[in-house]
mmCIF file of C-alpha atoms in Angstrom:
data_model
loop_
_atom_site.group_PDB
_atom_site.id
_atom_site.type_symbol
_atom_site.label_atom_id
_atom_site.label_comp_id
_atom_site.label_asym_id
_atom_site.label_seq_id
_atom_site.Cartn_x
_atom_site.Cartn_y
_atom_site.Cartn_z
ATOM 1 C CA UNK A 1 2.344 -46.098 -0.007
ATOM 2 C CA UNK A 2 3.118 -42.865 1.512
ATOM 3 C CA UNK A 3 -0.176 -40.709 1.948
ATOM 4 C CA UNK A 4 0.259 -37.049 2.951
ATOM 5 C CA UNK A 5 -1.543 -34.080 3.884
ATOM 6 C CA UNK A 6 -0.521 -30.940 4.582
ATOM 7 C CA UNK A 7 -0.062 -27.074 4.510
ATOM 8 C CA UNK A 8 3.225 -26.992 2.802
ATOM 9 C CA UNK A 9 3.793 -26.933 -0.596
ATOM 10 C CA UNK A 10 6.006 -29.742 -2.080
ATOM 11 C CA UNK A 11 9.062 -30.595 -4.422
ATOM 12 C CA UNK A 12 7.884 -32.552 -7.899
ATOM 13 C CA UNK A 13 11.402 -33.531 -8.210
ATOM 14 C CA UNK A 14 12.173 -34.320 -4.714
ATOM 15 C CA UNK A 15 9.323 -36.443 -4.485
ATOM 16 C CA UNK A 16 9.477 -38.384 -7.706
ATOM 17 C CA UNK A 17 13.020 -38.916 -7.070
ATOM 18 C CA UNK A 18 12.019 -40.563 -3.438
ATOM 19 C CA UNK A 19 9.695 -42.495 -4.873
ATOM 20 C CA UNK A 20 12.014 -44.141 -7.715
ATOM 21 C CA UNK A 21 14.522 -44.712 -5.563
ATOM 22 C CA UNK A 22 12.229 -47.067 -3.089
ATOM 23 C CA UNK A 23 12.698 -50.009 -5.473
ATOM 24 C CA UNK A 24 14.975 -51.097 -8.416
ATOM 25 C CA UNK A 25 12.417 -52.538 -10.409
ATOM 26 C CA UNK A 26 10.687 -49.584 -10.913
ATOM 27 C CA UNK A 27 10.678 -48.342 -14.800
ATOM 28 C CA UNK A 28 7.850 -45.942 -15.031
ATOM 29 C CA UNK A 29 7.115 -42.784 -13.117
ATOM 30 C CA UNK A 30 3.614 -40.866 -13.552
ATOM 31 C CA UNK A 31 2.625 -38.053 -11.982
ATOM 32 C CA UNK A 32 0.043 -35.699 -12.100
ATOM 33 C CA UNK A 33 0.369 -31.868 -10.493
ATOM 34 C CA UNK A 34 -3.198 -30.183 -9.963
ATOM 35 C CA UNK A 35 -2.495 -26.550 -9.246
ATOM 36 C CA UNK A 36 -5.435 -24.035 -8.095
ATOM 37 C CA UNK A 37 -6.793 -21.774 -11.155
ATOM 38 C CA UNK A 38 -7.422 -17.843 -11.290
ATOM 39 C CA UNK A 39 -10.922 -18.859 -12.481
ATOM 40 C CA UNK A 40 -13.839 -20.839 -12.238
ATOM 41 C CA UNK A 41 -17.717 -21.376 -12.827
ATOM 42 C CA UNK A 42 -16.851 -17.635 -14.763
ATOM 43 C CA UNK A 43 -15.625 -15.534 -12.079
ATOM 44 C CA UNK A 44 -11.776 -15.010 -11.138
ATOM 45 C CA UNK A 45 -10.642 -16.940 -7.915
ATOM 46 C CA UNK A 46 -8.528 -14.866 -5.592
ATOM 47 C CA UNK A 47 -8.135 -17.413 -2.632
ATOM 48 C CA UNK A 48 -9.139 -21.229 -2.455
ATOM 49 C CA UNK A 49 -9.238 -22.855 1.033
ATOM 50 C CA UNK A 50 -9.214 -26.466 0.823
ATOM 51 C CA UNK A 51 -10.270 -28.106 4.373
ATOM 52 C CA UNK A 52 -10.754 -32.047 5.122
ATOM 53 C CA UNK A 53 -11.665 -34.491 7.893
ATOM 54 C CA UNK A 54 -8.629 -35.482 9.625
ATOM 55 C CA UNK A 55 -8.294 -39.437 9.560
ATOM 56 C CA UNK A 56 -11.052 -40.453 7.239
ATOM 57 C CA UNK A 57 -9.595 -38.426 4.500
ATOM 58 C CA UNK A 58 -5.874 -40.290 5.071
ATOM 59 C CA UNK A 59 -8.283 -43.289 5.172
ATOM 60 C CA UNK A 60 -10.236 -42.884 2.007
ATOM 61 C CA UNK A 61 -7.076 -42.011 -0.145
ATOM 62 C CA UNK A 62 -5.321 -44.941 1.324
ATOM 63 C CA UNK A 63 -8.246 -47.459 -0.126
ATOM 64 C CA UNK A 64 -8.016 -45.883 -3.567
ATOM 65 C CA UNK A 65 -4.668 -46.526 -3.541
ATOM 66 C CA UNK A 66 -5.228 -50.207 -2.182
ATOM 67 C CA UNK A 67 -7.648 -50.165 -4.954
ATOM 68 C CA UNK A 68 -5.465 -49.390 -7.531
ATOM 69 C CA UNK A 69 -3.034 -51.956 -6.628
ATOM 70 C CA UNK A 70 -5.610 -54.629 -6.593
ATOM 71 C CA UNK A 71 -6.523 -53.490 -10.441
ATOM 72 C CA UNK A 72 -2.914 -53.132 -11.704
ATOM 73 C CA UNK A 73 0.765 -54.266 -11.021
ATOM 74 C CA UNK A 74 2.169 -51.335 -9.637
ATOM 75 C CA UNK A 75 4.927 -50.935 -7.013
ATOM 76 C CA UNK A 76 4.182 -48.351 -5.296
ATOM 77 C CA UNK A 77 1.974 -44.814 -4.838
ATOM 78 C CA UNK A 78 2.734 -41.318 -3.850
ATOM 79 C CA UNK A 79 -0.374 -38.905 -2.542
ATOM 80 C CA UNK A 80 0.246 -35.438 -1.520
ATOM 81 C CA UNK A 81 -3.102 -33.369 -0.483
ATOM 82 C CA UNK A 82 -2.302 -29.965 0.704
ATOM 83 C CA UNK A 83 -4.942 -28.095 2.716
ATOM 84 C CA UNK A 84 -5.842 -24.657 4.157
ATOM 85 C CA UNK A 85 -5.602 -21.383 2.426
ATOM 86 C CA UNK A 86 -4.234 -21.849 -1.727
ATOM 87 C CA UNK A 87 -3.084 -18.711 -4.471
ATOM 88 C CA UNK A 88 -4.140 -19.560 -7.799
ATOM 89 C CA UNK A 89 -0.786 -21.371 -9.395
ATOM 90 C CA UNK A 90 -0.314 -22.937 -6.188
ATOM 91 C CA UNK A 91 0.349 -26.629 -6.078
ATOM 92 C CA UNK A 92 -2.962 -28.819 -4.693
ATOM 93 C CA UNK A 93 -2.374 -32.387 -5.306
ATOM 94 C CA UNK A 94 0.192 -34.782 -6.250
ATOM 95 C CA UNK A 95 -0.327 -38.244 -7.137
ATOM 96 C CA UNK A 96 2.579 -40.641 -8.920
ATOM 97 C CA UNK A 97 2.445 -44.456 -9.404
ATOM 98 C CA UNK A 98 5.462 -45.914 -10.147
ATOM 99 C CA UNK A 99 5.735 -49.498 -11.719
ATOM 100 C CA UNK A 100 7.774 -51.803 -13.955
ATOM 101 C CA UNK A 101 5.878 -50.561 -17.028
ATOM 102 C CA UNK A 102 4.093 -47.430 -18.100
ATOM 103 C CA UNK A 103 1.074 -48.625 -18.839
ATOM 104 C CA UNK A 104 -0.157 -49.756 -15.531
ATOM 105 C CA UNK A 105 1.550 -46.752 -13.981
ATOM 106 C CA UNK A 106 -0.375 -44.077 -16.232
ATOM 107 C CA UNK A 107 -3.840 -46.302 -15.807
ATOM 108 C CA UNK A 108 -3.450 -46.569 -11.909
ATOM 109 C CA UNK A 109 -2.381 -42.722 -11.786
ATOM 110 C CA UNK A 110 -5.789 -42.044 -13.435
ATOM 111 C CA UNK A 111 -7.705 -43.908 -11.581
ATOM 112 C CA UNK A 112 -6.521 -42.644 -8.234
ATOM 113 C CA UNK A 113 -7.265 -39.069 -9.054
ATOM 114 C CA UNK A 114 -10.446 -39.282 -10.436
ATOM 115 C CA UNK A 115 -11.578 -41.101 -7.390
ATOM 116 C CA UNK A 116 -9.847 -38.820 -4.876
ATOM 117 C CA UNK A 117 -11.617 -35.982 -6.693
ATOM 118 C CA UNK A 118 -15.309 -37.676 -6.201
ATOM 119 C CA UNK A 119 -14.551 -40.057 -2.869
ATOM 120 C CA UNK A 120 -12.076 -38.492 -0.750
ATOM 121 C CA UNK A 121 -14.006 -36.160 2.037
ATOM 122 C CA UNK A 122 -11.665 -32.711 0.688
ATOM 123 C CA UNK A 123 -14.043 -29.413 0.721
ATOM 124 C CA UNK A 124 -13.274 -26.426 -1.172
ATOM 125 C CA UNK A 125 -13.910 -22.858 -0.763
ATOM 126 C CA UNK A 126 -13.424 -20.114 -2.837
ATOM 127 C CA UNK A 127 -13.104 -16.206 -2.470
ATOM 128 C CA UNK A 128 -14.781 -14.700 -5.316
ATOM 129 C CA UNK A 129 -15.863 -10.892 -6.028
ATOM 130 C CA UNK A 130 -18.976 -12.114 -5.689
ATOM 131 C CA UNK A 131 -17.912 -13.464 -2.332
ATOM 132 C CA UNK A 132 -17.116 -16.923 -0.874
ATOM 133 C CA UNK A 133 -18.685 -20.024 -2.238
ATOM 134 C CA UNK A 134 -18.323 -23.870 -1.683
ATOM 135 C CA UNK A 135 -17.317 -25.591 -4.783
ATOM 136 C CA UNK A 136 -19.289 -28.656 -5.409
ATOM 137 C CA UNK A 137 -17.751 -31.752 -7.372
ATOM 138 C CA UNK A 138 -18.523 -31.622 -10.993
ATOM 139 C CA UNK A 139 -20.616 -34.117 -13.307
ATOM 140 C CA UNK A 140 -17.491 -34.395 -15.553
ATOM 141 C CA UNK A 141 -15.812 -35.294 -11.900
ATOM 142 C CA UNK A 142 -18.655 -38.217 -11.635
ATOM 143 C CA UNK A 143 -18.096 -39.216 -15.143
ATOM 144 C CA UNK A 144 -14.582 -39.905 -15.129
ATOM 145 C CA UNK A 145 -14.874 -41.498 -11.654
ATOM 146 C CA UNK A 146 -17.643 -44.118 -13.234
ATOM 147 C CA UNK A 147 -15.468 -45.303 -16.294
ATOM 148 C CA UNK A 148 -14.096 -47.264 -13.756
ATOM 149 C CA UNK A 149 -16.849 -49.326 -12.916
#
């Protein structure tokens, strides 16, 4: 259960490939890429800066994960978190579950990102032309998180 951050950007297909090839009974690879936008809330984003708590945040995304195992039969998890200054386009997140089947792959990939997005301690900042602002997490963020429960 490899759980990353970092400043670099990453390789989709060098890490989906990685993560296939840790087992043969693996026959389902999902994935999901969030990538910073040129807009939010209305106003274009020039810059996002994406800062966490060292530890606790490697912490937190590790018991989703753990979570998501205990829910579903999967083999094994991928999360990538970059960090510090972001372009809009640039890659944020990765998460991929692989499993035996794609169901439980595509349900566990689900869940893990809508809980990193409410539980794991990330904070974002934006540059604006109305200047920098903290982005909070959204209701729709909250939402998706509680279908779980």
């Amino acid at each position: 259960m490899p759980i990353r951050i970092q400043t670099a950007d990453f390789d989709l297909s060098t890490e989906l490939l990685d993560l296939r090839r840790s087992n043969p009974k693996i026959g389902a690879v999902v994935s999901f890429v969030g990538a910073v936008r040129d807009i939010n809330a209305g106003s274009s984003v020039a810059e996002m800066t994406l800062e966490h708590y060292p530890g606790m945040t490697e912490n937190a995304l590790s018991a989703i994960v753990e979570q998501a195992k205990a829910r579903w039969e999967i083999v094994d998890a991928l999360v990538i978190h970059r960090v510090g200054p972001l372009m809009p386009m640039d890659q944020i997140v990765l998460v991929a579950v692989a499993a035996s089947h794609r169901g439980e792959a595509f349900s566990a990939c689900e869940f893990i990102i809508d809980y990193l997005k409410t539980d794991a301690p990330f904070w974002k900042k934006e540059q604006t032309p109305e200047g920098a602002r903290w982005v909070d997490a959204r209701d729709s963020d909250d939402a998706a998180r509680n279908k779980w429960r």
